Structure formats: structure tokens, C-alpha cells
Coordinates of C-alpha atoms in Angstrom, one line a residue:
Chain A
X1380 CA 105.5 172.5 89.5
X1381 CA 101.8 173.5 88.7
X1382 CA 101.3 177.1 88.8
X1383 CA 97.3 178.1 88.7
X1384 CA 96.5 179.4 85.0
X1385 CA 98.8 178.6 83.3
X1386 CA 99.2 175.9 80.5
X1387 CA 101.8 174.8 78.6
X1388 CA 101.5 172.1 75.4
X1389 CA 104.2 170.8 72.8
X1390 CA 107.5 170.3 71.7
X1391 CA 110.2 172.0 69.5
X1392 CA 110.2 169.3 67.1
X1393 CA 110.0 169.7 63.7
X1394 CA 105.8 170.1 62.6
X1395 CA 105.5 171.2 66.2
X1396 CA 105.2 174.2 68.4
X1397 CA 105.4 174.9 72.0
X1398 CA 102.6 176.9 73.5
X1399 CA 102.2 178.4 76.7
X1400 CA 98.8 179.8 77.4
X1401 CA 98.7 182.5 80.6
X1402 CA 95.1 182.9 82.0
X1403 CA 96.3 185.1 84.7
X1404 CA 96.4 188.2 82.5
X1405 CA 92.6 189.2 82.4
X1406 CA 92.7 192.7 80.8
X1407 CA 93.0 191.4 76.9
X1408 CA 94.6 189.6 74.6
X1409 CA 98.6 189.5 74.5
X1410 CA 99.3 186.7 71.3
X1411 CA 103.3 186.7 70.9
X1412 CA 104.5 184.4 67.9
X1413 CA 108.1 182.8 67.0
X1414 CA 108.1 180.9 64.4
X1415 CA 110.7 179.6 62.1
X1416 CA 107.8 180.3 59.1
X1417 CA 107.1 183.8 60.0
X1418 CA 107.2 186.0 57.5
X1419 CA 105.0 184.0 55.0
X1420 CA 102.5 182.0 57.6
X1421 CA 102.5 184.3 60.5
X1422 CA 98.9 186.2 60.0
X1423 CA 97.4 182.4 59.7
X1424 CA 99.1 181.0 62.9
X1425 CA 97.7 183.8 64.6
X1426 CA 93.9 183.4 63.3
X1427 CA 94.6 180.2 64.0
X1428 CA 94.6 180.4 67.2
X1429 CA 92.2 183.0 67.6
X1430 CA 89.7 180.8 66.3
X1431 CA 90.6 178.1 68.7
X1432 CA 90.8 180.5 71.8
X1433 CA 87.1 182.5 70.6
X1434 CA 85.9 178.1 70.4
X1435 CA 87.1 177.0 74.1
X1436 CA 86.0 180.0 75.3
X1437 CA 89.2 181.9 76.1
X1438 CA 88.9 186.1 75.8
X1439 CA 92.1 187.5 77.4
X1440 CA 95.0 185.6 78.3
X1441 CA 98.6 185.6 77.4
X1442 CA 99.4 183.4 74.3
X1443 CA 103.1 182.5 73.6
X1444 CA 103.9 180.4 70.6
X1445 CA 107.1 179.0 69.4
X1446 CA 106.6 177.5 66.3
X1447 CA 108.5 174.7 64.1
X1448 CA 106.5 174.7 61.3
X1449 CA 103.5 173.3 62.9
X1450 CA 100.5 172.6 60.6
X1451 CA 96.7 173.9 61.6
X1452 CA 95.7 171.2 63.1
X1453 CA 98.9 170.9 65.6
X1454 CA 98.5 174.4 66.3
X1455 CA 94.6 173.9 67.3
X1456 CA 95.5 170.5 69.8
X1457 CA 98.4 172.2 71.3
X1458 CA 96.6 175.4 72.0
X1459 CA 93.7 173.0 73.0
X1460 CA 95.8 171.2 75.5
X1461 CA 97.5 174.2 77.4
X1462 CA 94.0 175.8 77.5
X1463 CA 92.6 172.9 79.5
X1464 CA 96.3 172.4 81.7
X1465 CA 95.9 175.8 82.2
X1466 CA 92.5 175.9 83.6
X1467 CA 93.2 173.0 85.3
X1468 CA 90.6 170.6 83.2
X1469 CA 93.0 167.9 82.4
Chain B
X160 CA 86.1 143.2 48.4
X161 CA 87.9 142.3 52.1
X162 CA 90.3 144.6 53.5
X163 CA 94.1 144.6 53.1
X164 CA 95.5 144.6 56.5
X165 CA 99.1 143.1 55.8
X166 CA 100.7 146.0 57.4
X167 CA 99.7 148.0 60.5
X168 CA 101.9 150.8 61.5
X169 CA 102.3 152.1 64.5
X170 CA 103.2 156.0 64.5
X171 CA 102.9 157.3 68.4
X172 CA 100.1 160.1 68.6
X173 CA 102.4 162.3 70.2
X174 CA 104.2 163.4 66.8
X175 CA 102.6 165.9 64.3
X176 CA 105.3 165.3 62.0
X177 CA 104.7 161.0 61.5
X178 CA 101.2 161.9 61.7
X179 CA 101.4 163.4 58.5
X180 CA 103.7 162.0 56.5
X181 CA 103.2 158.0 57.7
X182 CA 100.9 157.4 54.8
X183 CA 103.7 158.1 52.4
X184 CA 104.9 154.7 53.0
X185 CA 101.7 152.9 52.1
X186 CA 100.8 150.6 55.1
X187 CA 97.7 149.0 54.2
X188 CA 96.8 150.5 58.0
X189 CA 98.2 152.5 60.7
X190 CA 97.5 152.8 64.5
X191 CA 97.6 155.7 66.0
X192 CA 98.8 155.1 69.5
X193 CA 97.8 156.7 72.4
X194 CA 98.8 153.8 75.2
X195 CA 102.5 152.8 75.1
X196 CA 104.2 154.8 73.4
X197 CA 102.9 157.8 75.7
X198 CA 103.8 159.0 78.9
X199 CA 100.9 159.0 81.8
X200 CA 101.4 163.3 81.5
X201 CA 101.4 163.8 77.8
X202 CA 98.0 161.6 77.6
X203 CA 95.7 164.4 77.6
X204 CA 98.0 166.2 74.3
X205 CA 98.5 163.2 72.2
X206 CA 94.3 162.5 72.7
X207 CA 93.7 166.4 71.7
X208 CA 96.7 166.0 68.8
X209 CA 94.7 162.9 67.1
X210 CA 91.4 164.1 67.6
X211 CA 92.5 167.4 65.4
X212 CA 94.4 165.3 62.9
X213 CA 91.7 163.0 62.5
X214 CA 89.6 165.6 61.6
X215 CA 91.5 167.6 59.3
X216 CA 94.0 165.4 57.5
X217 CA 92.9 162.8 54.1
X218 CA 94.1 159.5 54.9
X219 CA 92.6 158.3 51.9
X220 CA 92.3 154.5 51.4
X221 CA 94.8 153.8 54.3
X222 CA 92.8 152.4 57.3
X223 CA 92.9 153.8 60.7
X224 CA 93.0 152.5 64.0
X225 CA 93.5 154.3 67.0
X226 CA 95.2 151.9 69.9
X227 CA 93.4 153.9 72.9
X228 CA 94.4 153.1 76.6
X229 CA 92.6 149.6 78.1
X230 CA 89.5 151.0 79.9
X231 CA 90.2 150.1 83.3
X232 CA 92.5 152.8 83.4
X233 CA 91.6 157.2 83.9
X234 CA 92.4 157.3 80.3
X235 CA 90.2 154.7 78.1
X236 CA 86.4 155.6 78.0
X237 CA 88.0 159.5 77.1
X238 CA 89.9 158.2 74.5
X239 CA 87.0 156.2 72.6
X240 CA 84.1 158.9 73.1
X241 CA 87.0 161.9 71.7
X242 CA 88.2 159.6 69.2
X243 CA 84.9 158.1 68.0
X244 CA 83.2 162.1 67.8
X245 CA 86.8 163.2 65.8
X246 CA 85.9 160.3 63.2
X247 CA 87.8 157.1 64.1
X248 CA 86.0 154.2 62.9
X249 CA 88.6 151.3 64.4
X250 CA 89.9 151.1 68.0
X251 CA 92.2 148.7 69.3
X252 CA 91.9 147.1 72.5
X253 CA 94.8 146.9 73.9
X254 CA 95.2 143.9 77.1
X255 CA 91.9 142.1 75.5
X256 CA 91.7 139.4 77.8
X257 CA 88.2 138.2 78.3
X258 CA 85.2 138.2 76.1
X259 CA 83.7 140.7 78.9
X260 CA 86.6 143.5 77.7
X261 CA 85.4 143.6 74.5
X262 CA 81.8 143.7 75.7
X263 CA 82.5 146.6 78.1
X264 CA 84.1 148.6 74.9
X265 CA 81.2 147.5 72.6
X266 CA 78.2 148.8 75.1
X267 CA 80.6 152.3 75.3
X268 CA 81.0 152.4 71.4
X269 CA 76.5 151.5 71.3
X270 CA 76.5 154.6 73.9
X271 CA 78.6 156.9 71.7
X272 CA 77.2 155.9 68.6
X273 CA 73.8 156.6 70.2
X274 CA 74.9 160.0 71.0
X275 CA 76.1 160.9 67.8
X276 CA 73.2 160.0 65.9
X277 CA 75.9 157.1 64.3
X278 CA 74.4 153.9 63.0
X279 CA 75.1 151.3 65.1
X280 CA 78.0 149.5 64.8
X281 CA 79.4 151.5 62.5
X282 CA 83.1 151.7 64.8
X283 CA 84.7 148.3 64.7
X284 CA 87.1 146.9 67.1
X285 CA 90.7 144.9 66.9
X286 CA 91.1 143.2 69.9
X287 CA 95.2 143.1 71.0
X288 CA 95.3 139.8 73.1
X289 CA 98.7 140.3 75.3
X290 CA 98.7 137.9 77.9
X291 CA 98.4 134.5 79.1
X292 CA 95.2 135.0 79.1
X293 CA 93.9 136.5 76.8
X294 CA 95.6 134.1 74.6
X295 CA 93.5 131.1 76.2
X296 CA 90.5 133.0 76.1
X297 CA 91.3 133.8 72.3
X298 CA 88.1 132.4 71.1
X299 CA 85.7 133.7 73.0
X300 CA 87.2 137.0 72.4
X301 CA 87.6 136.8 68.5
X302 CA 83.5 136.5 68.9
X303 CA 82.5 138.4 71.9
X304 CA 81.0 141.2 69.5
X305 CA 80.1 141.9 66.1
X306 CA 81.9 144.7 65.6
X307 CA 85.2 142.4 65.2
X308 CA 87.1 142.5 62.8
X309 CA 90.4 141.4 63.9
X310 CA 92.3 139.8 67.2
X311 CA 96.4 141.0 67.3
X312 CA 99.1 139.4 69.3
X313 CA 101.5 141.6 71.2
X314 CA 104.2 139.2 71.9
X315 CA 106.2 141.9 74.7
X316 CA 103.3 141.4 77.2
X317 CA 103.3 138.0 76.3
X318 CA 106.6 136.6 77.0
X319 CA 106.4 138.6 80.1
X320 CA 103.1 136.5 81.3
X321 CA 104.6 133.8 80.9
X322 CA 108.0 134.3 82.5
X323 CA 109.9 133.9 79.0
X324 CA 112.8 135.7 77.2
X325 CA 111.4 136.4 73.4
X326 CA 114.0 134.9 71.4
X327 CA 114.5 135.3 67.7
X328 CA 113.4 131.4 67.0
X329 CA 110.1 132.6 68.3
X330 CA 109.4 129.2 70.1
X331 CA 107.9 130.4 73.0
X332 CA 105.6 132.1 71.1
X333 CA 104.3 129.2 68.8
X334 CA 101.6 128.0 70.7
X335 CA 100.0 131.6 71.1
X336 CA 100.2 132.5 67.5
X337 CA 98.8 129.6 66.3
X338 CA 96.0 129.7 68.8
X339 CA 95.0 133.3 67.7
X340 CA 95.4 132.3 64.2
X341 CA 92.5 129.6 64.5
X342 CA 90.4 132.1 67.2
X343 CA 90.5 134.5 64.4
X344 CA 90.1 132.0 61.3
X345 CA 86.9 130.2 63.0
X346 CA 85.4 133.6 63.4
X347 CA 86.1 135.2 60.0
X348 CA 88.1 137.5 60.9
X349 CA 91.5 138.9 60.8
X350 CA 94.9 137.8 62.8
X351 CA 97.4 140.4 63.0
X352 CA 101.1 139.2 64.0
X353 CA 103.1 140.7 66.9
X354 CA 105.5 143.5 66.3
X355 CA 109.3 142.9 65.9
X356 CA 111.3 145.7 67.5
X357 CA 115.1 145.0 66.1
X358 CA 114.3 147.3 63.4
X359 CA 117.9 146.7 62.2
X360 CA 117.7 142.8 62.0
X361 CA 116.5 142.7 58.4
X362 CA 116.8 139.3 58.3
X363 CA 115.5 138.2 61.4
X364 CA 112.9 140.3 60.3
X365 CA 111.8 139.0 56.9
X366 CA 112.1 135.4 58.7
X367 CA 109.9 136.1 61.4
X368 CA 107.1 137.7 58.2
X369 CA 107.5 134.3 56.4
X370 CA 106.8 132.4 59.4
X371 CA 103.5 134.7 60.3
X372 CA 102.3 133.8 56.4
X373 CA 102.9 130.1 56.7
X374 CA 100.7 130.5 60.4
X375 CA 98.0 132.1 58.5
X376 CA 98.3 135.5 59.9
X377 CA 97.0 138.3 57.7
X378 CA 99.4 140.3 58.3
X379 CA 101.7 142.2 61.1
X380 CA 102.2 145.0 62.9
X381 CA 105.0 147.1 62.2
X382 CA 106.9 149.7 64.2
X383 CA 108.8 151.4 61.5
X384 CA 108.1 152.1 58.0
X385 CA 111.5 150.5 56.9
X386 CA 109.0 147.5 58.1
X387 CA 106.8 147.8 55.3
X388 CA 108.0 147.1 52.0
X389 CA 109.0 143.1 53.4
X390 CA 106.0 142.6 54.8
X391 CA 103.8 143.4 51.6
X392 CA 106.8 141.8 49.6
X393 CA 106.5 138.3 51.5
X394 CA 102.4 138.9 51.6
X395 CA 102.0 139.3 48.0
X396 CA 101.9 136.2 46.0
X397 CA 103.6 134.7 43.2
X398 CA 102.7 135.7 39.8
X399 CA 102.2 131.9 39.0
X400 CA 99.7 132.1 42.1
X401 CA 98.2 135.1 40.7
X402 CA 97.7 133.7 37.3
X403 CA 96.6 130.3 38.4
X404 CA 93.8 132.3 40.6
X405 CA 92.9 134.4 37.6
X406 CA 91.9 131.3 36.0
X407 CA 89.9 129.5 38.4
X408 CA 87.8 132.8 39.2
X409 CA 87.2 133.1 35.5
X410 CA 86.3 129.2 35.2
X411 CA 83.9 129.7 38.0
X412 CA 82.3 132.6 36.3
X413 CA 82.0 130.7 33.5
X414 CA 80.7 127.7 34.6
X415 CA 77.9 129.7 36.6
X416 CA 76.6 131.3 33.5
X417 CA 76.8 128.3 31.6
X418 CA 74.3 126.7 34.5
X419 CA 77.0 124.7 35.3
X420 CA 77.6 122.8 38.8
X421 CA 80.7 121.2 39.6
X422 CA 83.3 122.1 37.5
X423 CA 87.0 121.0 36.9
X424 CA 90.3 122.9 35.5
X425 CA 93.3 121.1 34.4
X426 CA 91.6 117.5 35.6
X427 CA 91.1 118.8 39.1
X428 CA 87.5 119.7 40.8
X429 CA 87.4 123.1 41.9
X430 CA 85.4 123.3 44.9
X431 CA 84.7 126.0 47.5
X432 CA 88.2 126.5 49.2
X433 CA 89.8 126.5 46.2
X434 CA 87.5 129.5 45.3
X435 CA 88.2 130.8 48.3
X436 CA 91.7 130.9 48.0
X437 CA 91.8 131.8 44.6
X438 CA 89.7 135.0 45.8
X439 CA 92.0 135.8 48.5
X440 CA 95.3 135.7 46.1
X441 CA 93.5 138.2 43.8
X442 CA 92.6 140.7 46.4
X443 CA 95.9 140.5 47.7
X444 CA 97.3 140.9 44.3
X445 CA 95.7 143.9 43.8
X446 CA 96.5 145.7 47.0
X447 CA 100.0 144.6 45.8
X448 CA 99.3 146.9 42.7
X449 CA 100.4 143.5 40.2
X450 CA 97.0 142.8 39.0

């Protein structure tokens, strides 16, 4: 089932994440983060995916992330994806 | 120097984790796929999840290919123009069955490179010939474009064309293979053997590599990494091969800065295929790391 806004991208595999990207919240920016890497990688997941959201264009939103040790450029395509799903682009 | 292509792995685009770490096993290539080995709702990640690896991770000297969907289907022209702006140089054409499939992807890849500000012709094309088909039309294919650099055979969709069971023996298959083999040899290119998915038949396996070297093949497409090591073992040649092309290539040299025209070694005439060959041994020697 497709519900208008929202996106979701990934796996729980190992290198992977699951995100889920919520357009329907339009007040600010809600990023929640579990991941398995936390405590040492957390602040760069998270400016990670700022930077993505700030370059497709994405403000407010809810942004949850569970994380297997996904590497940048995993964390940019999945976020990429669920943007798009979410918006309904793809 | 010609490219090694003995080994092409295949590592599904769907998996950040083989995306890193297949270059750790050393195939002389790997192909990223985004048409099999994904399902029709995960097309749109595993396009977004190659175009970011592509443009962040070091593949170094191993060469990539990216097997994108055939362009008939939603997916295809997506795939090349998102793939070919992320920096893939190599796409695979899956179902290549007519010279006009190739041409179709070669006026795209003009369009793209156009739009980039790329030179032209700078992406090159592997054309996977599948079917019935496509195996007839092998020769046109192997020169419907410049940018060719290799024809593979995918024996699956094959045997499937032509109402057969793929056995072990590979019979059904001998016509094909041979037929792509000369397609690719009369137009200078490569020919990339067919898969073989029993990953746990290691002798099957090594049989089936032997028989694609005697064919001419040069080289095969693997599906897992455990794949590798026979193939580059049964495509790297004899050290009395090696040494014996050492010394023609070194007689040649010498003979042209001597002014020299036909020369012999060890009574015999050495003449342009033998050159050719010797050539060949030594750049597949030294992909093999032995010279």
C-alpha cells in the first residue's frame, strides 16, 4: 500500500540502512537515527543526510534511519530513493 | 596494451556491501547489474545505489560495466543517461539481438555524451547476445558501432530460445559459442563466455573454463567470486608459453632495429600471427602478475 508522502528505501543488511522519509510533517525537521555505529559515526550519518535532503530539495520532513553500518554513499541513494517514492517521482 | 577481461563478475546493484568489497577478489571486471538480478520495484534504488557508488568509491584498475535494463523496457534509457552522468564508461546490453539494438543505445550514449560535454565515444558498449537471434545476427552486431568492444553469450536465455535443457556437456550450446567467438574475432573485439550458475560444481566448472579457452573466448562471466581464481588460473598461460613469447617479442625487436625483415628463431619464420600471439600470452602474463 502507497500512502501519499511517504517514502521508504533499503534493507537491514549488513552496509545497509532502512530509511523512511515522511513529507507529511511540514513544520521542520524531525531526523531520528538507530544505528548499530552510533556513538562514533552518528554526527556524520546525520550531516549526511542533511546534505542530501538540503540537495533534493527537502526542508521539513520526518527522517527515520535504521542503520547497519551503511557507508556515505548508501546513506545518500537510500535517502535519494525514499525522497523520490515519497514524492511520488519514481 | 589490450584489456584483461578474463573475468567479469557480476555483483547485483542492490547490495552496498558486494559493491564494496567485490574488488577484493580481483576480477579483471565486474558488472554491476541492474536487470536480472533486480526486482521491477527495487529498480529505481539499485539505479540511485550505483550511481552514488560509482561516484564515490576507487575501483582502481578493475573495469566496470554496468548491465542496465534492455531499452525497450520503462527502465533502460534512465539507466544509461544516470549511469553515464555518475561516471560509467561500459554498459552492457543486455537481449542484443539486432545490429539496430546496439544502434538505438549508441545514438542515446552520442545524445548523453553531447550533453555532458563528453567526447564522443568515450562510453563503450558489450553487447549480451541471449537468444536465437541474436546469436544469428552475431556479426552484424559485433560491428554495428564503434564503440564495441566486446559481444557476451548468456546461455539461460539461450537454451530457453531454443526449446533446450542446458546440460553440463554444453552441446546445445556449441554452435552459439563458436558463432560469437568468430563474430567477435572478425571484428577485433572481445567474446565473453556464458555464466555457469552451479557455483558448487568445481569441476564442472573448471571444465566448462577450459572448453571456453580452447573456443577462443576471452574470458567468462562469473557469478561468484569463488569463480575467479579458475578462471584466471586456466587463462594464464604456461611459463614455457610465457618464456617462449618473451623470446619472439625480443627477436622481433631486435630484428627491427637491426633493419631486419623476415626473421626466424629456432629454424622457424616468425611471421605476424605468431607475433600476435606471442603479444597476447605476455599481456595475459602480466595481468596474471607472473611476468
Amino acid at each position: 500500500m502507497k500512502i501519499e508522502g511517504i517514502g521508504q528505501a533499503g534493507s537491514l543488511e549488513s552496509n545497509d540502512l532502512m530509511i523512511m522519509v515522511d513529507l507529511n510533517q511540514k513544520e521542520n525537521l524531525i531526523i531520528e537515527i538507530e544505528s548499530i555505529v552510533k556513538e562514533k559515526f552518528g554526527e556524520q550519518i546525520e550531516a549526511v543526510i542533511k546534505e542530501t535532503l538540503t540537495e533534493n530539495g527537502v526542508g521539513n520532513g520526518y527522517i527515520k534511519v535504521v542503520d547497519k553500518g551503511a557507508l556515505d554513499f548508501a546513506i545518500r541513494a537510500r535517502l535519494k530513493t525514499a525522497i523520490k517514492r515519497a514524492e511520488g517521482r519514481q | 596494451m589490450k584489456k584483461l577481461r578474463r573475468t567479469m563478475l557480476f555483483v547485483p546493484a542492490s547490495n552496498p556491501n558486494m559493491m564494496v568489497n567485490a574488488p577484493i577478489f580481483k576480477p579483471d571486471c565486474i558488472i554491476f547489474d541492474l536487470e536480472d538480478a533486480i526486482s521491477l520495484r527495487e529498480k529505481d534504488s539499485a539505479r540511485d545505489l550505483l550511481v552514488e557508488a560509482l561516484k564515490s568509491i576507487d575501483y582502481k584498475d578493475c573495469e566496470i560495466f554496468a548491465r542496465v535494463n534492455p531499452l525497450y523496457t520503462p527502465f533502460g534509457e534512465e539507466d544509461v543517461r544516470a549511469l553515464v552522468a555518475a561516471g560509467l564508461r561500459n554498459v552492457r546490453l543486455p537481449m542484443s539481438e539486432t545490429e539496430e539494438d546496439i544502434k538505438k543505445l549508441d545514438t542515446l550514449l552520442t545524445d548523453i555524451e553531447k550533453e555532458l560535454g563528453l567526447d564522443n565515444g568515450v562510453v563503450k558498449i558489450l553487447g549480451a547476445i541471449e537468444t536465437a537471434k541474436g546469436v544469428l545476427n552475431a556479426e552484424k552486431i559485433a560491428v554495428a558501432s564503434s564503440r564495441m568492444i566486446g559481444i557476451s553469450f548468456g546461455a539461460e536465455d539461450f537454451t530457453r530460445t531454443i526449446g533446450a535443457e542446458r546440460s553440463k556437456g554444453g552441446e546445445e550450446l556449441f554452435v552459439a559459442r563458436s558463432k560469437i567467438v568468430l563474430a567477435a574475432a572478425a571484428a577485433g573485439i572481445d567474446a565473453i563466455d556464458t555464466v555457469f550458475a552451479d557455483v558448487d560444481d568445481a569441476k564442472g566448472f573448471r571444465k566448462e573454463v577450459e572448453s571456453a579457452k580452447q573456443l577462443g573466448f576471452a574470458g567468462k562471466s562469473v557469478i561468484h567470486p569463488g569463480q575467479i581464481r579458475t578462471v584466471h588460473d586456466v587463462f594464464t598461460p604456461s611459463q614455457e608459453d610465457v618464456d617462449k613469447a618473451v623470446r619472439v617479442i625480443n627477436a622481433i625487436e631486435e630484428a627491427e632495429s637491426k633493419g631486419l625483415g623476415v626473421i626466424s628463431l629456432d629454424g622457424k619464420m616468425i611471421d605476424a600471427p605468431v607475433v600476435a600471439r606471442a603479444e597476447r600470452i605476455v599481456t595475459l602474463a602480466k595481468g596474471a602478475g607472473i611476468l
